[in-house]
Coordinates of C-alpha atoms and ligand atoms in Angstrom, one line a residue:
M1 CA -3.9 17.5 25.5
A2 CA -0.4 17.6 24.0
V3 CA 0.1 19.6 20.8
K4 CA -1.1 17.7 17.7
K5 CA 2.0 17.1 15.5
D6 CA 0.7 14.9 12.7
R7 CA -2.5 16.7 11.6
L8 CA -2.7 17.7 7.9
R9 CA -1.5 21.1 7.1
R10 CA -1.9 21.5 3.4
T11 CA -3.1 25.0 3.6
M12 CA -2.4 27.6 6.3
M13 CA -4.3 30.8 5.4
F14 CA -3.0 34.2 6.5
I15 CA -5.5 36.7 7.7
P16 CA -4.3 40.2 8.5
G17 CA -4.9 40.8 12.2
N18 CA -6.3 44.3 11.6
N19 CA -9.1 43.1 9.1
P20 CA -12.3 42.2 11.0
S21 CA -14.2 41.4 7.8
M22 CA -11.7 38.7 6.8
M23 CA -11.6 37.4 10.4
C24 CA -15.3 36.5 10.8
D25 CA -15.6 33.4 8.7
P26 CA -12.2 32.2 7.2
H27 CA -12.9 28.6 8.1
I28 CA -15.8 28.4 5.6
Y29 CA -13.3 28.4 2.7
G30 CA -12.0 25.0 4.0
P31 CA -8.3 25.7 4.9
D32 CA -6.6 23.2 7.2
S33 CA -5.3 26.0 9.4
I34 CA -6.1 29.7 9.7
M35 CA -3.3 32.1 10.7
F36 CA -4.1 35.5 12.1
D37 CA -1.2 37.8 11.5
L38 CA 0.1 40.3 14.0
E39 CA 3.4 40.8 12.2
D40 CA 4.2 42.2 8.8
S41 CA 0.6 42.8 7.5
V42 CA -0.1 45.1 10.5
K43 CA 1.5 48.5 10.7
L44 CA 3.2 49.7 13.9
A45 CA 0.4 52.1 14.9
E46 CA -2.1 49.2 14.8
K47 CA -0.2 46.5 16.6
D48 CA -2.1 46.8 19.9
A49 CA -5.5 47.1 18.2
A50 CA -4.8 44.0 16.0
R51 CA -3.8 42.0 19.1
F52 CA -7.0 43.1 20.8
L53 CA -9.1 42.2 17.7
V54 CA -7.5 38.7 17.2
Y55 CA -7.8 38.0 20.9
H56 CA -11.6 38.6 20.8
A57 CA -12.0 36.8 17.5
L58 CA -10.4 33.7 19.1
R59 CA -12.5 34.0 22.2
T60 CA -15.8 34.6 20.5
I61 CA -15.9 33.0 17.1
D62 CA -16.4 29.2 16.6
F63 CA -13.9 28.3 13.8
G64 CA -14.9 24.6 14.0
E65 CA -12.2 22.0 13.5
V66 CA -9.8 24.3 11.7
E67 CA -6.4 24.8 13.4
K68 CA -5.9 28.3 14.9
V69 CA -2.5 29.7 14.3
V70 CA -1.3 33.2 15.2
R71 CA 1.9 34.8 13.7
V72 CA 3.2 36.9 16.5
N73 CA 5.9 39.6 16.4
P74 CA 9.4 38.5 17.4
L75 CA 10.3 38.7 21.1
D76 CA 13.0 41.3 20.4
T77 CA 10.2 43.8 19.4
P78 CA 8.1 45.7 21.9
F79 CA 5.1 43.5 20.9
G80 CA 6.2 39.9 21.0
R81 CA 5.7 39.1 24.6
A82 CA 2.3 40.8 24.8
D83 CA 1.2 39.0 21.6
I84 CA 2.2 35.6 23.1
E85 CA 0.4 36.3 26.4
A86 CA -2.8 37.3 24.7
M87 CA -2.8 34.4 22.2
V88 CA -2.1 31.7 24.7
K89 CA -4.8 33.1 26.9
A90 CA -7.2 33.3 24.0
G91 CA -6.7 29.6 23.1
A92 CA -4.6 29.7 20.0
D93 CA -3.4 26.2 19.0
I94 CA -0.1 27.3 17.4
I95 CA 2.2 30.3 17.8
R96 CA 4.0 31.0 14.5
L97 CA 7.4 32.7 15.1
P98 CA 8.5 34.7 12.1
K99 CA 12.1 35.3 11.1
A100 CA 13.5 32.4 13.3
E101 CA 17.3 32.4 13.0
T102 CA 18.6 30.3 15.9
A103 CA 17.5 27.6 18.3
Q104 CA 17.6 30.2 21.1
D105 CA 14.8 32.2 19.3
V106 CA 12.6 29.1 19.5
M107 CA 13.6 28.3 23.1
A108 CA 12.8 31.8 24.2
V109 CA 9.3 31.5 22.7
D110 CA 8.9 28.1 24.4
R111 CA 9.7 29.7 27.8
V112 CA 7.3 32.5 27.3
I113 CA 4.5 30.2 26.3
T114 CA 5.2 27.9 29.3
E115 CA 5.0 31.0 31.6
F116 CA 1.6 32.0 30.2
E117 CA 0.2 28.4 30.1
E118 CA 0.9 28.3 33.9
K119 CA -0.5 31.7 34.5
Y120 CA -3.8 31.0 32.7
G121 CA -4.2 27.4 33.8
I122 CA -3.7 26.0 30.3
E123 CA -2.3 22.5 30.1
K124 CA 1.4 22.6 29.9
G125 CA 2.8 21.8 26.4
S126 CA -0.6 22.1 24.7
V127 CA 0.3 25.2 22.6
G128 CA 2.5 24.4 19.6
I129 CA 5.1 26.4 17.8
M130 CA 5.7 26.8 14.1
A131 CA 9.0 28.4 13.2
A132 CA 9.2 30.4 10.0
I133 CA 12.7 30.7 8.4
E134 CA 13.2 33.9 6.4
S135 CA 17.0 34.4 6.1
G136 CA 20.2 32.7 5.2
L137 CA 21.2 32.4 8.8
G138 CA 17.9 30.7 9.6
I139 CA 18.5 28.2 6.8
I140 CA 22.0 27.5 8.0
N141 CA 20.6 26.8 11.5
A142 CA 17.5 24.9 10.2
Y143 CA 18.1 21.6 12.0
A144 CA 19.0 23.3 15.3
I145 CA 15.8 25.3 15.0
A146 CA 13.8 22.2 14.1
T147 CA 14.9 20.4 17.2
A148 CA 14.9 23.3 19.7
S149 CA 11.5 22.6 21.4
P150 CA 9.1 19.6 21.8
R151 CA 6.4 22.2 21.0
L152 CA 7.5 22.5 17.3
V153 CA 4.9 21.1 14.9
G154 CA 6.6 22.4 11.8
M155 CA 8.8 24.8 9.9
A156 CA 7.8 27.2 7.1
I157 CA 9.9 29.2 4.7
G158 CA 9.0 32.9 4.2
A159 CA 10.3 33.6 0.7
E160 CA 9.6 37.3 0.4
D161 CA 11.9 38.1 3.3
F162 CA 14.3 35.3 2.4
V163 CA 15.0 36.6 -1.2
T164 CA 15.4 40.1 0.2
D165 CA 18.0 38.8 2.7
L166 CA 19.7 37.0 -0.3
K167 CA 19.7 40.3 -2.3
T168 CA 17.7 38.8 -5.1
S169 CA 14.0 38.5 -6.1
R170 CA 11.5 35.6 -6.8
S171 CA 11.5 34.0 -10.2
P172 CA 8.7 32.0 -11.7
E173 CA 10.9 28.8 -11.5
G174 CA 12.0 29.4 -7.9
T175 CA 15.7 28.9 -8.7
E176 CA 16.8 31.1 -5.9
L177 CA 14.7 29.1 -3.4
F178 CA 15.6 25.6 -4.4
T179 CA 18.5 25.1 -1.9
A180 CA 16.7 26.7 1.0
R181 CA 13.5 24.7 0.4
S182 CA 15.5 21.5 0.3
M183 CA 17.5 22.4 3.4
L184 CA 14.4 23.3 5.4
L185 CA 12.7 20.1 4.2
F186 CA 15.7 17.9 5.3
A187 CA 15.8 19.6 8.7
A188 CA 12.0 19.1 9.2
R189 CA 12.1 15.5 8.1
A190 CA 15.1 14.8 10.3
A191 CA 13.2 16.3 13.3
G192 CA 9.9 14.6 12.4
I193 CA 7.9 17.8 12.0
A194 CA 6.0 19.3 9.1
A195 CA 7.4 21.5 6.3
L196 CA 5.4 24.3 4.8
D197 CA 6.2 26.3 1.7
T198 CA 5.9 30.0 1.4
V199 CA 3.1 32.3 0.1
Y200 CA 2.6 33.0 -3.6
S201 CA 1.8 36.7 -3.8
D202 CA 0.4 37.0 -7.4
V203 CA -3.1 35.8 -6.4
N204 CA -4.6 36.3 -9.9
N205 CA -2.0 34.1 -11.6
E206 CA -3.6 30.7 -11.1
E207 CA -1.3 28.9 -13.6
G208 CA 1.9 30.1 -11.9
F209 CA 0.4 29.2 -8.5
R210 CA -0.5 25.7 -9.6
K211 CA 3.1 25.2 -11.0
E212 CA 4.6 26.2 -7.7
V213 CA 2.3 23.9 -5.8
E214 CA 3.2 20.9 -8.1
L215 CA 6.9 21.8 -7.5
I216 CA 6.7 21.9 -3.7
K217 CA 4.6 18.8 -3.5
Q218 CA 7.2 16.9 -5.6
L219 CA 10.0 18.3 -3.3
G220 CA 8.1 16.7 -0.4
F221 CA 6.4 19.6 1.4
D222 CA 3.3 19.0 3.5
G223 CA 1.6 22.1 2.4
K224 CA 1.8 25.8 1.8
S225 CA 1.0 29.1 3.4
V226 CA -1.7 30.9 1.4
I227 CA -3.0 34.5 1.4
N228 CA -6.3 34.2 -0.4
P229 CA -9.3 31.8 -0.3
R230 CA -8.9 31.2 -4.0
Q231 CA -5.6 29.5 -3.4
I232 CA -7.1 26.8 -1.1
A233 CA -8.9 24.6 -3.7
P234 CA -5.9 24.2 -6.0
V235 CA -3.6 23.1 -3.2
I236 CA -6.1 20.6 -1.8
E237 CA -6.7 19.3 -5.4
I238 CA -3.0 18.9 -6.1
F239 CA -2.3 17.2 -2.7
T240 CA -5.3 14.8 -3.2
P241 CA -4.2 11.5 -4.7
T242 CA -5.6 10.5 -8.1
S243 CA -7.8 7.5 -8.5
A244 CA -4.9 5.7 -10.2
E245 CA -2.6 6.5 -7.2
I246 CA -5.3 5.2 -4.8
D247 CA -5.8 2.0 -6.9
F248 CA -2.0 1.4 -6.9
A249 CA -1.8 2.0 -3.1
E250 CA -4.5 -0.5 -2.5
R251 CA -2.8 -3.1 -4.7
V252 CA 0.5 -2.5 -2.9
L253 CA -1.2 -3.3 0.5
E254 CA -2.8 -6.4 -0.9
A255 CA 0.5 -7.5 -2.4
I256 CA 2.5 -7.0 0.8
K257 CA -0.2 -8.8 2.9
E258 CA 0.2 -11.7 0.5
A259 CA 4.0 -11.5 0.9
E260 CA 3.8 -11.5 4.6
E261 CA 1.6 -14.6 4.5
K262 CA 4.4 -16.3 2.4
G263 CA 7.0 -15.0 4.9
L264 CA 8.6 -12.6 2.4
G265 CA 9.5 -8.9 3.0
V266 CA 9.7 -8.0 -0.7
I267 CA 7.3 -8.9 -3.5
S268 CA 6.9 -7.9 -7.1
L269 CA 3.8 -6.0 -8.4
N270 CA 3.6 -5.8 -12.2
G271 CA 7.3 -6.1 -12.4
K272 CA 8.1 -3.4 -9.8
M273 CA 9.6 -4.1 -6.3
V274 CA 7.2 -3.6 -3.4
D275 CA 9.0 -3.3 0.0
K276 CA 8.6 -1.3 3.2
P277 CA 9.1 2.3 1.7
V278 CA 6.6 1.5 -1.0
V279 CA 4.1 0.4 1.6
D280 CA 4.7 3.5 3.7
R281 CA 4.1 5.7 0.7
A282 CA 0.9 3.7 -0.1
L283 CA -0.3 4.3 3.5
R284 CA 0.3 8.0 3.2
T285 CA -1.6 8.1 -0.2
L286 CA -4.6 6.4 1.5
K287 CA -4.4 8.8 4.5
L288 CA -4.4 11.8 2.2
A289 CA -7.3 10.4 0.2
G290 CA -9.3 9.6 3.4
V291 CA -8.9 13.2 4.7
A292 CA -9.8 14.6 1.3
G293 CA -12.9 12.5 1.2
G294 CA -12.0 10.8 -2.1
Y295 CA -9.8 11.2 -5.1
R296 CA -9.2 13.4 -8.1
R297 CA -9.4 12.1 -11.7
S298 CA -6.1 10.9 -13.0
Ligands
LIG301 C1 -4.0 39.3 -1.4 C2 -5.3 40.1 -1.2 C3 -4.9 41.6 -1.0 C4 -6.2 39.9 -2.5 O1 -7.3 40.7 -2.3 P1 -8.6 40.6 -3.2 O2 -9.4 41.8 -3.0 O3 -8.1 40.3 -4.6 O4 -9.3 39.3 -2.7 P2 -10.6 38.6 -3.3 O5 -10.2 37.3 -3.8 O6 -11.3 39.5 -4.2 O7 -11.5 38.4 -2.0 C5 -12.7 37.6 -2.1 C6 -13.3 37.4 -0.7 O8 -12.3 36.7 0.1 C7 -12.0 37.5 1.3 N1 -10.6 37.3 1.5 C8 -9.5 37.6 0.8 N2 -8.4 37.3 1.3 C9 -8.7 36.7 2.5 C10 -7.9 36.1 3.6 N3 -6.6 36.1 3.5 N4 -8.6 35.6 4.6 C11 -9.9 35.6 4.7 N5 -10.7 36.2 3.7 C12 -10.1 36.7 2.7 C13 -12.3 38.9 0.9 O9 -12.6 39.7 2.0 C14 -13.5 38.7 0.0 O10 -14.6 38.5 0.9 P3 -16.1 39.1 0.5 O11 -15.9 40.6 0.4 O12 -16.9 38.6 1.6 O13 -16.4 38.5 -0.8 C15 -6.0 39.6 0.0 O14 -6.4 38.3 -0.2 C16 -5.3 39.7 1.3 O15 -5.2 40.7 1.9 N6 -4.7 38.5 1.8 C17 -3.9 38.5 3.0 C18 -2.5 39.1 2.8 C19 -1.6 38.8 4.0 O16 -2.0 38.3 5.0 N7 -0.3 39.1 3.9 C20 0.7 38.9 4.9 C21 1.3 37.5 4.9 S1 2.5 37.2 3.7 C22 3.9 37.8 4.4 O17 4.0 38.5 5.3 C23 5.2 37.5 3.6 C24 6.0 36.3 4.3 O18 6.3 36.6 5.7 C25 5.1 35.0 4.2 C26 5.6 33.8 4.9 O19 6.3 33.9 5.9 O20 5.3 32.7 4.3 C27 7.3 36.1 3.6 O21 8.3 36.7 4.0 O22 7.3 35.5 2.5
LIG302 MG1 8.0 37.5 6.1

């Protein structure tokens, strides 16, 4: 089966690859994707042990319908190739490449995945890639990265490394991230893949977290990387349409059906124009509501 590009990825939860207790049941918290980390949350001395642990977790634990992502070490480290081999063999759905800076970085990962799909008899093209951009160079090359491989399901921004590369730090308003978030989003949309926002490290600051989620939803992101189960419910809530939004979407679809019956492409609903983009947004609202199993109060 080819890699699933259009599934919902509102929350992608990091799990350090050297922490067996967090690894046993992360799916019970309801993330759309779980992401085992072999990169920056694992120190050098534990890289091989973490790979072994994540391999066995993927082979032996039933994570249900949740998407299984593994953040591997880059290929220019001594661990990258072995990480990809083990994770492809173990049945990971997606390989997340950190610190992607060029299209060549993604193409190299694509080639290694292809080699191990063949070696282990896994259907060619079934393992996806998510590229994380964490530097100025990566942002400058965002569109080339986004179109570098048919395996790409999405791109993510890694703000902690990104602001370090920029020689600044993160502010509550995210001023320093605004341009990068927008450029990544444009590249992802132009390539037809998902755009994921970065982690929010202050896990006890729920108000600040909610503000950031509202911001990235308004910018157009599909979801966010998270680091703690407590961050899942607020993202899902904010990405779930309100009852008023659902009601409006249903009225839009009724109005456009009526317009089509009259041979019109545009119609007015309570004084507002309804045309194809409005209909597309209404369909997306209903899709999000369907997946969320309902709506939130307006
Ligand atoms: C933040 C904290 C220490 C808080 O600890 P706390 O102790 O306050 O947690 P509590 O809430 O009390 O936990 C309650 C219960 O949930 C369990 N539980 C907690 N977290 C869980 C989890 N993640 N998965 C499953 N289970 C979990 C826990 O075991 C307990 O279970 P139990 O004992 O059974 O009740 C902890 O969450 C944690 O370590 N998070 C992962 C951190 C991580 O992965 N960092 C690396 C990725 S970022 C990066 O690299 C930067 C980046 O690259 C990013 C980019 O690219 O986007 C860039 O550049 O920006
Ligand atoms: Mg990082």
